[in-house]
């Protein structure tokens, strides 16, 4: 018995076979858990002798998260604000460094290596230890008593957070290794002739950055924005993550799932907004 | 070169001189900027190295900022035992090197399928790959844990290996996306030629396309390895037995013990003044350095590939 499949069907089948591994993995470790966690979010889970017992509680967990729980809303807000603060900073910083590295100069390879070093060093446990030892930020700003010097000029209520942000800039910089590389790759794909033509027409470097570099980097900016957002979920100092894990360790499974879903919805709203903005920006240029 | 020389003929001498000095100034400024920024980027590692060599006496000494008075590796020797380095190192290898190798292979297969085949539902499935990348792990923590518990994968390497085989695990979907991007860039004639020579789809992949994906493989492998090695989320969730902790977990353990010792022994503030805190801190810094040492050594040798292959694999596509 021999099947004769048409070329088309055969092509489909081969494709499905190649991706089958992922389809199984997606269903087992993403789709089903996602569905289950939604189910748990509306249930109270109790560990009994014959496994987990779920009783329906409706929106109770979601209401609790915002009304009774004192820690969650504040942690959520601070996580989201730091996301909004850090992602643009990372992007600006990464473009800046990538442009510095994009020139031809002696020792370029070494510098590229250095700028990527924090990706290896300062993720996870090591940075946590550094943090607890006070080695997580360069003491440039606090060291020289800038606070005392500037106190007379700028009101302390503004100055203190400002200096804190500047000090935490170093951590932001260390988070931008991968983004620098992606921008660098994007910059190298831009043909030099474009800049030469612009120069002949009398464009200043500033103008040619905004008219050539920036629009052509748009896809990389989107990629990097997404990557930075995703990176911030799994960062060691993500307060929401820590909190959900601590709730989870207390065996409040239903509540932890509900918190997970609240976070998920907010993150997806942000990502959706990012996609929307970029789509408009990119279609403007046609 | 020739061009600029020919220009010299019709330019007043003063102007070229001015131009040249401004060029030099520009260059110097560029280097100053780069060097000062690289100091910021080197800071964590320099700090780690310097602190891990220091003894309590060095910390009390105001003249010592970076370089300790005497060279001593006692911190390392102490912390090596505390970390149970050989054991925890092996475990770290098992739950980072092995899944990294698996992901390098399986994600290539899937990426190839998405890049080179069109089939009904491809668009939706691709969107789901991106979706998987964007879902915060926090959301599915609970069911995943319960599922793994049912399978009896808690405290076992299987919790890391099986998801990797199925292209999930730590950032599996990102790696699939990298491969898709890479395979898309290869010319289609390669497969046609293989087909004409009588190779079937799977032979074409394993003999021709997979070996060609070396730059992408390198990116995926190195990133997967480093991210797995430094990851604390997954081990924190799946490895609960303290005798099965890996390096990063053990580092947290000795850090916690240090804290406890101090608060139990004497008041934290007095301990700080006497210099017990710093010595414990230095040992932990030495431990932290030992924890990332394997990755640092790896980076030293593969630095070129890390950086160049990201550019070549064309991650930075759409």
PDB file of N, CA, C and O in Angstrom, chain A residues 136-204:
ATOM      1  N   UNK A 136      26.965  48.052  43.369  1.00  0.00           N
ATOM      2  CA  UNK A 136      26.111  48.027  42.188  1.00  0.00           C
ATOM      3  C   UNK A 136      26.012  49.378  41.505  1.00  0.00           C
ATOM      4  O   UNK A 136      25.472  49.510  40.438  1.00  0.00           O
ATOM      5  N   UNK A 137      26.517  50.409  42.153  1.00  0.00           N
ATOM      6  CA  UNK A 137      26.473  51.681  41.445  1.00  0.00           C
ATOM      7  C   UNK A 137      27.785  52.403  41.679  1.00  0.00           C
ATOM      8  O   UNK A 137      28.410  52.281  42.724  1.00  0.00           O
ATOM      9  N   UNK A 138      28.189  53.116  40.656  1.00  0.00           N
ATOM     10  CA  UNK A 138      29.405  53.894  40.786  1.00  0.00           C
ATOM     11  C   UNK A 138      29.104  55.067  41.698  1.00  0.00           C
ATOM     12  O   UNK A 138      28.124  55.765  41.502  1.00  0.00           O
ATOM     13  N   UNK A 139      29.939  55.280  42.676  1.00  0.00           N
ATOM     14  CA  UNK A 139      29.635  56.374  43.602  1.00  0.00           C
ATOM     15  C   UNK A 139      30.039  57.745  43.047  1.00  0.00           C
ATOM     16  O   UNK A 139      30.444  58.596  43.800  1.00  0.00           O
ATOM     17  N   UNK A 140      29.912  57.935  41.740  1.00  0.00           N
ATOM     18  CA  UNK A 140      30.360  59.201  41.157  1.00  0.00           C
ATOM     19  C   UNK A 140      29.603  60.365  41.769  1.00  0.00           C
ATOM     20  O   UNK A 140      30.177  61.384  42.133  1.00  0.00           O
ATOM     21  N   UNK A 141      28.318  60.208  41.867  1.00  0.00           N
ATOM     22  CA  UNK A 141      27.492  61.355  42.208  1.00  0.00           C
ATOM     23  C   UNK A 141      27.380  61.584  43.708  1.00  0.00           C
ATOM     24  O   UNK A 141      27.380  62.703  44.164  1.00  0.00           O
ATOM     25  N   UNK A 142      27.302  60.471  44.447  1.00  0.00           N
ATOM     26  CA  UNK A 142      27.190  60.665  45.889  1.00  0.00           C
ATOM     27  C   UNK A 142      28.549  60.922  46.532  1.00  0.00           C
ATOM     28  O   UNK A 142      28.645  61.555  47.571  1.00  0.00           O
ATOM     29  N   UNK A 143      29.606  60.452  45.870  1.00  0.00           N
ATOM     30  CA  UNK A 143      30.923  60.516  46.484  1.00  0.00           C
ATOM     31  C   UNK A 143      31.401  61.955  46.680  1.00  0.00           C
ATOM     32  O   UNK A 143      31.983  62.279  47.691  1.00  0.00           O
ATOM     33  N   UNK A 144      31.170  62.777  45.689  1.00  0.00           N
ATOM     34  CA  UNK A 144      31.753  64.112  45.754  1.00  0.00           C
ATOM     35  C   UNK A 144      30.848  65.131  46.444  1.00  0.00           C
ATOM     36  O   UNK A 144      30.930  66.311  46.170  1.00  0.00           O
ATOM     37  N   UNK A 145      29.979  64.621  47.296  1.00  0.00           N
ATOM     38  CA  UNK A 145      29.134  65.526  48.067  1.00  0.00           C
ATOM     39  C   UNK A 145      28.334  66.489  47.210  1.00  0.00           C
ATOM     40  O   UNK A 145      28.114  67.631  47.573  1.00  0.00           O
ATOM     41  N   UNK A 146      27.970  65.997  46.052  1.00  0.00           N
ATOM     42  CA  UNK A 146      27.208  66.845  45.140  1.00  0.00           C
ATOM     43  C   UNK A 146      25.934  67.348  45.801  1.00  0.00           C
ATOM     44  O   UNK A 146      25.492  68.458  45.561  1.00  0.00           O
ATOM     45  N   UNK A 147      25.424  66.490  46.699  1.00  0.00           N
ATOM     46  CA  UNK A 147      24.181  66.863  47.364  1.00  0.00           C
ATOM     47  C   UNK A 147      24.352  68.163  48.143  1.00  0.00           C
ATOM     48  O   UNK A 147      23.550  69.082  48.019  1.00  0.00           O
ATOM     49  N   UNK A 148      25.445  68.211  48.903  1.00  0.00           N
ATOM     50  CA  UNK A 148      25.668  69.417  49.705  1.00  0.00           C
ATOM     51  C   UNK A 148      25.967  70.632  48.841  1.00  0.00           C
ATOM     52  O   UNK A 148      25.562  71.739  49.155  1.00  0.00           O
ATOM     53  N   UNK A 149      26.683  70.380  47.763  1.00  0.00           N
ATOM     54  CA  UNK A 149      27.056  71.491  46.890  1.00  0.00           C
ATOM     55  C   UNK A 149      25.830  72.083  46.203  1.00  0.00           C
ATOM     56  O   UNK A 149      25.662  73.302  46.134  1.00  0.00           O
ATOM     57  N   UNK A 150      24.995  71.205  45.736  1.00  0.00           N
ATOM     58  CA  UNK A 150      23.885  71.671  44.907  1.00  0.00           C
ATOM     59  C   UNK A 150      22.630  72.014  45.702  1.00  0.00           C
ATOM     60  O   UNK A 150      21.666  72.508  45.152  1.00  0.00           O
ATOM     61  N   UNK A 151      22.691  71.740  46.996  1.00  0.00           N
ATOM     62  CA  UNK A 151      21.482  71.909  47.795  1.00  0.00           C
ATOM     63  C   UNK A 151      20.964  73.345  47.751  1.00  0.00           C
ATOM     64  O   UNK A 151      19.766  73.599  47.782  1.00  0.00           O
ATOM     65  N   UNK A 152      21.914  74.261  47.661  1.00  0.00           N
ATOM     66  CA  UNK A 152      21.505  75.664  47.656  1.00  0.00           C
ATOM     67  C   UNK A 152      20.866  76.074  46.333  1.00  0.00           C
ATOM     68  O   UNK A 152      20.096  77.006  46.283  1.00  0.00           O
ATOM     69  N   UNK A 153      21.246  75.367  45.268  1.00  0.00           N
ATOM     70  CA  UNK A 153      20.740  75.738  43.947  1.00  0.00           C
ATOM     71  C   UNK A 153      19.415  75.044  43.644  1.00  0.00           C
ATOM     72  O   UNK A 153      18.458  75.662  43.186  1.00  0.00           O
ATOM     73  N   UNK A 154      19.384  73.752  43.925  1.00  0.00           N
ATOM     74  CA  UNK A 154      18.190  72.972  43.605  1.00  0.00           C
ATOM     75  C   UNK A 154      17.544  72.520  44.908  1.00  0.00           C
ATOM     76  O   UNK A 154      18.250  72.096  45.827  1.00  0.00           O
ATOM     77  N   UNK A 155      16.241  72.610  45.006  1.00  0.00           N
ATOM     78  CA  UNK A 155      15.579  72.156  46.242  1.00  0.00           C
ATOM     79  C   UNK A 155      15.827  70.667  46.481  1.00  0.00           C
ATOM     80  O   UNK A 155      15.801  69.876  45.543  1.00  0.00           O
ATOM     81  N   UNK A 156      16.134  70.299  47.739  1.00  0.00           N
ATOM     82  CA  UNK A 156      16.517  68.922  48.059  1.00  0.00           C
ATOM     83  C   UNK A 156      15.468  67.879  47.670  1.00  0.00           C
ATOM     84  O   UNK A 156      15.819  66.740  47.380  1.00  0.00           O
ATOM     85  N   UNK A 157      14.196  68.296  47.641  1.00  0.00           N
ATOM     86  CA  UNK A 157      13.157  67.298  47.309  1.00  0.00           C
ATOM     87  C   UNK A 157      13.347  66.792  45.885  1.00  0.00           C
ATOM     88  O   UNK A 157      13.019  65.658  45.562  1.00  0.00           O
ATOM     89  N   UNK A 158      13.850  67.662  45.024  1.00  0.00           N
ATOM     90  CA  UNK A 158      14.088  67.264  43.636  1.00  0.00           C
ATOM     91  C   UNK A 158      15.476  66.654  43.497  1.00  0.00           C
ATOM     92  O   UNK A 158      15.669  65.678  42.784  1.00  0.00           O
ATOM     93  N   UNK A 159      16.415  67.233  44.238  1.00  0.00           N
ATOM     94  CA  UNK A 159      17.810  66.842  44.083  1.00  0.00           C
ATOM     95  C   UNK A 159      18.057  65.384  44.478  1.00  0.00           C
ATOM     96  O   UNK A 159      18.726  64.646  43.772  1.00  0.00           O
ATOM     97  N   UNK A 160      17.491  64.989  45.612  1.00  0.00           N
ATOM     98  CA  UNK A 160      17.759  63.648  46.129  1.00  0.00           C
ATOM     99  C   UNK A 160      17.355  62.547  45.124  1.00  0.00           C
ATOM    100  O   UNK A 160      18.204  61.734  44.754  1.00  0.00           O
ATOM    101  N   UNK A 161      16.096  62.544  44.662  1.00  0.00           N
ATOM    102  CA  UNK A 161      15.745  61.521  43.669  1.00  0.00           C
ATOM    103  C   UNK A 161      16.557  61.634  42.377  1.00  0.00           C
ATOM    104  O   UNK A 161      16.900  60.624  41.768  1.00  0.00           O
ATOM    105  N   UNK A 162      16.885  62.860  42.000  1.00  0.00           N
ATOM    106  CA  UNK A 162      17.655  63.062  40.777  1.00  0.00           C
ATOM    107  C   UNK A 162      19.016  62.372  40.881  1.00  0.00           C
ATOM    108  O   UNK A 162      19.434  61.636  39.986  1.00  0.00           O
ATOM    109  N   UNK A 163      19.679  62.592  42.024  1.00  0.00           N
ATOM    110  CA  UNK A 163      20.984  61.964  42.214  1.00  0.00           C
ATOM    111  C   UNK A 163      20.860  60.447  42.299  1.00  0.00           C
ATOM    112  O   UNK A 163      21.720  59.717  41.826  1.00  0.00           O
ATOM    113  N   UNK A 164      19.771  59.996  42.909  1.00  0.00           N
ATOM    114  CA  UNK A 164      19.552  58.550  42.990  1.00  0.00           C
ATOM    115  C   UNK A 164      19.427  57.952  41.598  1.00  0.00           C
ATOM    116  O   UNK A 164      19.994  56.898  41.301  1.00  0.00           O
ATOM    117  N   UNK A 165      18.677  58.645  40.749  1.00  0.00           N
ATOM    118  CA  UNK A 165      18.493  58.157  39.378  1.00  0.00           C
ATOM    119  C   UNK A 165      19.838  58.121  38.667  1.00  0.00           C
ATOM    120  O   UNK A 165      20.196  57.149  38.005  1.00  0.00           O
ATOM    121  N   UNK A 166      20.626  59.195  38.854  1.00  0.00           N
ATOM    122  CA  UNK A 166      21.931  59.248  38.197  1.00  0.00           C
ATOM    123  C   UNK A 166      22.832  58.115  38.676  1.00  0.00           C
ATOM    124  O   UNK A 166      23.553  57.509  37.896  1.00  0.00           O
ATOM    125  N   UNK A 167      22.766  57.825  39.984  1.00  0.00           N
ATOM    126  CA  UNK A 167      23.586  56.743  40.502  1.00  0.00           C
ATOM    127  C   UNK A 167      23.127  55.386  39.989  1.00  0.00           C
ATOM    128  O   UNK A 167      23.938  54.508  39.732  1.00  0.00           O
ATOM    129  N   UNK A 168      21.840  55.241  39.828  1.00  0.00           N
ATOM    130  CA  UNK A 168      21.356  53.944  39.355  1.00  0.00           C
ATOM    131  C   UNK A 168      21.523  53.822  37.844  1.00  0.00           C
ATOM    132  O   UNK A 168      21.250  52.771  37.274  1.00  0.00           O
ATOM    133  N   UNK A 169      21.971  54.892  37.219  1.00  0.00           N
ATOM    134  CA  UNK A 169      22.233  54.838  35.780  1.00  0.00           C
ATOM    135  C   UNK A 169      23.204  53.725  35.414  1.00  0.00           C
ATOM    136  O   UNK A 169      23.069  53.106  34.367  1.00  0.00           O
ATOM    137  N   UNK A 170      24.163  53.495  36.299  1.00  0.00           N
ATOM    138  CA  UNK A 170      25.151  52.476  35.982  1.00  0.00           C
ATOM    139  C   UNK A 170      24.486  51.117  35.786  1.00  0.00           C
ATOM    140  O   UNK A 170      24.834  50.375  34.881  1.00  0.00           O
ATOM    141  N   UNK A 171      23.506  50.831  36.624  1.00  0.00           N
ATOM    142  CA  UNK A 171      22.809  49.553  36.485  1.00  0.00           C
ATOM    143  C   UNK A 171      22.076  49.505  35.152  1.00  0.00           C
ATOM    144  O   UNK A 171      22.041  48.481  34.477  1.00  0.00           O
ATOM    145  N   UNK A 172      21.505  50.662  34.783  1.00  0.00           N
ATOM    146  CA  UNK A 172      20.830  50.743  33.488  1.00  0.00           C
ATOM    147  C   UNK A 172      21.818  50.449  32.365  1.00  0.00           C
ATOM    148  O   UNK A 172      21.544  49.698  31.446  1.00  0.00           O
ATOM    149  N   UNK A 173      23.004  51.031  32.493  1.00  0.00           N
ATOM    150  CA  UNK A 173      24.012  50.811  31.457  1.00  0.00           C
ATOM    151  C   UNK A 173      24.375  49.341  31.348  1.00  0.00           C
ATOM    152  O   UNK A 173      24.521  48.811  30.262  1.00  0.00           O
ATOM    153  N   UNK A 174      24.517  48.691  32.500  1.00  0.00           N
ATOM    154  CA  UNK A 174      24.902  47.282  32.461  1.00  0.00           C
ATOM    155  C   UNK A 174      23.832  46.417  31.839  1.00  0.00           C
ATOM    156  O   UNK A 174      24.101  45.300  31.443  1.00  0.00           O
ATOM    157  N   UNK A 175      22.638  46.934  31.784  1.00  0.00           N
ATOM    158  CA  UNK A 175      21.562  46.145  31.199  1.00  0.00           C
ATOM    159  C   UNK A 175      21.498  46.290  29.687  1.00  0.00           C
ATOM    160  O   UNK A 175      20.613  45.739  29.060  1.00  0.00           O
ATOM    161  N   UNK A 176      22.390  47.092  29.112  1.00  0.00           N
ATOM    162  CA  UNK A 176      22.186  47.413  27.705  1.00  0.00           C
ATOM    163  C   UNK A 176      23.145  46.699  26.760  1.00  0.00           C
ATOM    164  O   UNK A 176      23.241  47.054  25.604  1.00  0.00           O
ATOM    165  N   UNK A 177      23.823  45.664  27.237  1.00  0.00           N
ATOM    166  CA  UNK A 177      24.795  44.972  26.385  1.00  0.00           C
ATOM    167  C   UNK A 177      24.224  44.406  25.100  1.00  0.00           C
ATOM    168  O   UNK A 177      24.725  44.670  24.007  1.00  0.00           O
ATOM    169  N   UNK A 178      23.156  43.630  25.233  1.00  0.00           N
ATOM    170  CA  UNK A 178      22.567  43.002  24.053  1.00  0.00           C
ATOM    171  C   UNK A 178      22.010  44.073  23.108  1.00  0.00           C
ATOM    172  O   UNK A 178      22.177  43.998  21.891  1.00  0.00           O
ATOM    173  N   UNK A 179      21.392  45.086  23.689  1.00  0.00           N
ATOM    174  CA  UNK A 179      20.806  46.149  22.874  1.00  0.00           C
ATOM    175  C   UNK A 179      21.881  46.878  22.080  1.00  0.00           C
ATOM    176  O   UNK A 179      21.667  47.226  20.916  1.00  0.00           O
ATOM    177  N   UNK A 180      23.037  47.095  22.694  1.00  0.00           N
ATOM    178  CA  UNK A 180      24.137  47.756  21.976  1.00  0.00           C
ATOM    179  C   UNK A 180      24.507  46.933  20.746  1.00  0.00           C
ATOM    180  O   UNK A 180      24.650  47.463  19.646  1.00  0.00           O
ATOM    181  N   UNK A 181      24.614  45.634  20.937  1.00  0.00           N
ATOM    182  CA  UNK A 181      24.994  44.772  19.814  1.00  0.00           C
ATOM    183  C   UNK A 181      23.968  44.829  18.689  1.00  0.00           C
ATOM    184  O   UNK A 181      24.322  44.876  17.520  1.00  0.00           O
ATOM    185  N   UNK A 182      22.700  44.809  19.071  1.00  0.00           N
ATOM    186  CA  UNK A 182      21.654  44.820  18.043  1.00  0.00           C
ATOM    187  C   UNK A 182      21.699  46.134  17.272  1.00  0.00           C
ATOM    188  O   UNK A 182      21.623  46.153  16.045  1.00  0.00           O
ATOM    189  N   UNK A 183      21.879  47.232  17.986  1.00  0.00           N
ATOM    190  CA  UNK A 183      21.990  48.526  17.300  1.00  0.00           C
ATOM    191  C   UNK A 183      23.231  48.569  16.418  1.00  0.00           C
ATOM    192  O   UNK A 183      23.190  49.101  15.307  1.00  0.00           O
ATOM    193  N   UNK A 184      24.316  48.006  16.924  1.00  0.00           N
ATOM    194  CA  UNK A 184      25.555  48.017  16.161  1.00  0.00           C
ATOM    195  C   UNK A 184      25.356  47.283  14.833  1.00  0.00           C
ATOM    196  O   UNK A 184      25.779  47.758  13.777  1.00  0.00           O
ATOM    197  N   UNK A 185      24.687  46.126  14.922  1.00  0.00           N
ATOM    198  CA  UNK A 185      24.419  45.376  13.702  1.00  0.00           C
ATOM    199  C   UNK A 185      23.550  46.200  12.754  1.00  0.00           C
ATOM    200  O   UNK A 185      23.766  46.206  11.539  1.00  0.00           O
ATOM    201  N   UNK A 186      22.581  46.919  13.320  1.00  0.00           N
ATOM    202  CA  UNK A 186      21.722  47.757  12.494  1.00  0.00           C
ATOM    203  C   UNK A 186      22.496  48.883  11.843  1.00  0.00           C
ATOM    204  O   UNK A 186      22.313  49.175  10.659  1.00  0.00           O
ATOM    205  N   UNK A 187      23.382  49.488  12.606  1.00  0.00           N
ATOM    206  CA  UNK A 187      24.160  50.613  12.077  1.00  0.00           C
ATOM    207  C   UNK A 187      25.060  50.157  10.936  1.00  0.00           C
ATOM    208  O   UNK A 187      25.248  50.872   9.955  1.00  0.00           O
ATOM    209  N   UNK A 188      25.597  48.945  11.097  1.00  0.00           N
ATOM    210  CA  UNK A 188      26.511  48.483  10.059  1.00  0.00           C
ATOM    211  C   UNK A 188      25.796  48.162   8.766  1.00  0.00           C
ATOM    212  O   UNK A 188      26.415  48.118   7.709  1.00  0.00           O
ATOM    213  N   UNK A 189      24.506  47.935   8.863  1.00  0.00           N
ATOM    214  CA  UNK A 189      23.746  47.629   7.652  1.00  0.00           C
ATOM    215  C   UNK A 189      23.398  48.898   6.865  1.00  0.00           C
ATOM    216  O   UNK A 189      22.947  48.818   5.732  1.00  0.00           O
ATOM    217  N   UNK A 190      23.568  50.064   7.482  1.00  0.00           N
ATOM    218  CA  UNK A 190      23.252  51.308   6.781  1.00  0.00           C
ATOM    219  C   UNK A 190      24.415  51.669   5.871  1.00  0.00           C
ATOM    220  O   UNK A 190      25.560  51.729   6.311  1.00  0.00           O
ATOM    221  N   UNK A 191      24.096  51.903   4.599  1.00  0.00           N
ATOM    222  CA  UNK A 191      25.181  52.136   3.648  1.00  0.00           C
ATOM    223  C   UNK A 191      25.824  53.508   3.862  1.00  0.00           C
ATOM    224  O   UNK A 191      25.144  54.495   4.143  1.00  0.00           O
ATOM    225  N   UNK A 192      27.130  53.522   3.738  1.00  0.00           N
ATOM    226  CA  UNK A 192      27.897  54.747   3.971  1.00  0.00           C
ATOM    227  C   UNK A 192      27.529  55.814   2.947  1.00  0.00           C
ATOM    228  O   UNK A 192      27.606  57.014   3.216  1.00  0.00           O
ATOM    229  N   UNK A 193      27.142  55.368   1.763  1.00  0.00           N
ATOM    230  CA  UNK A 193      26.821  56.314   0.684  1.00  0.00           C
ATOM    231  C   UNK A 193      25.718  57.289   1.071  1.00  0.00           C
ATOM    232  O   UNK A 193      25.733  58.450   0.660  1.00  0.00           O
ATOM    233  N   UNK A 194      24.775  56.784   1.865  1.00  0.00           N
ATOM    234  CA  UNK A 194      23.688  57.666   2.303  1.00  0.00           C
ATOM    235  C   UNK A 194      24.241  58.872   3.048  1.00  0.00           C
ATOM    236  O   UNK A 194      23.836  60.008   2.812  1.00  0.00           O
ATOM    237  N   UNK A 195      25.199  58.598   3.952  1.00  0.00           N
ATOM    238  CA  UNK A 195      25.770  59.688   4.728  1.00  0.00           C
ATOM    239  C   UNK A 195      26.573  60.621   3.836  1.00  0.00           C
ATOM    240  O   UNK A 195      26.544  61.831   3.991  1.00  0.00           O
ATOM    241  N   UNK A 196      27.296  60.025   2.883  1.00  0.00           N
ATOM    242  CA  UNK A 196      28.095  60.853   1.984  1.00  0.00           C
ATOM    243  C   UNK A 196      27.206  61.770   1.166  1.00  0.00           C
ATOM    244  O   UNK A 196      27.494  62.961   1.007  1.00  0.00           O
ATOM    245  N   UNK A 197      26.117  61.201   0.659  1.00  0.00           N
ATOM    246  CA  UNK A 197      25.194  62.002  -0.146  1.00  0.00           C
ATOM    247  C   UNK A 197      24.630  63.146   0.687  1.00  0.00           C
ATOM    248  O   UNK A 197      24.558  64.298   0.230  1.00  0.00           O
ATOM    249  N   UNK A 198      24.268  62.825   1.953  1.00  0.00           N
ATOM    250  CA  UNK A 198      23.705  63.851   2.825  1.00  0.00           C
ATOM    251  C   UNK A 198      24.731  64.943   3.093  1.00  0.00           C
ATOM    252  O   UNK A 198      24.410  66.131   3.125  1.00  0.00           O
ATOM    253  N   UNK A 199      25.996  64.519   3.258  1.00  0.00           N
ATOM    254  CA  UNK A 199      27.058  65.477   3.529  1.00  0.00           C
ATOM    255  C   UNK A 199      27.259  66.418   2.340  1.00  0.00           C
ATOM    256  O   UNK A 199      27.456  67.624   2.497  1.00  0.00           O
ATOM    257  N   UNK A 200      27.197  65.845   1.145  1.00  0.00           N
ATOM    258  CA  UNK A 200      27.336  66.656  -0.066  1.00  0.00           C
ATOM    259  C   UNK A 200      26.228  67.694  -0.141  1.00  0.00           C
ATOM    260  O   UNK A 200      26.423  68.811  -0.616  1.00  0.00           O
ATOM    261  N   UNK A 201      25.050  67.293   0.314  1.00  0.00           N
ATOM    262  CA  UNK A 201      23.921  68.230   0.289  1.00  0.00           C
ATOM    263  C   UNK A 201      23.954  69.185   1.467  1.00  0.00           C
ATOM    264  O   UNK A 201      23.013  69.959   1.655  1.00  0.00           O
ATOM    265  N   UNK A 202      25.002  69.113   2.247  1.00  0.00           N
ATOM    266  CA  UNK A 202      25.198  70.088   3.309  1.00  0.00           C
ATOM    267  C   UNK A 202      24.507  69.755   4.623  1.00  0.00           C
ATOM    268  O   UNK A 202      24.250  70.646   5.430  1.00  0.00           O
ATOM    269  N   UNK A 203      24.238  68.474   4.855  1.00  0.00           N
ATOM    270  CA  UNK A 203      23.596  68.117   6.125  1.00  0.00           C
ATOM    271  C   UNK A 203      24.644  68.057   7.235  1.00  0.00           C
ATOM    272  O   UNK A 203      25.762  67.596   7.010  1.00  0.00           O
ATOM    273  N   UNK A 204      24.295  68.538   8.404  1.00  0.00           N
ATOM    274  CA  UNK A 204      25.182  68.415   9.555  1.00  0.00           C
ATOM    275  C   UNK A 204      25.052  66.995  10.098  1.00  0.00           C
ATOM    276  O   UNK A 204      24.065  66.310   9.813  1.00  0.00           O
TER     277      UNK A 204
END
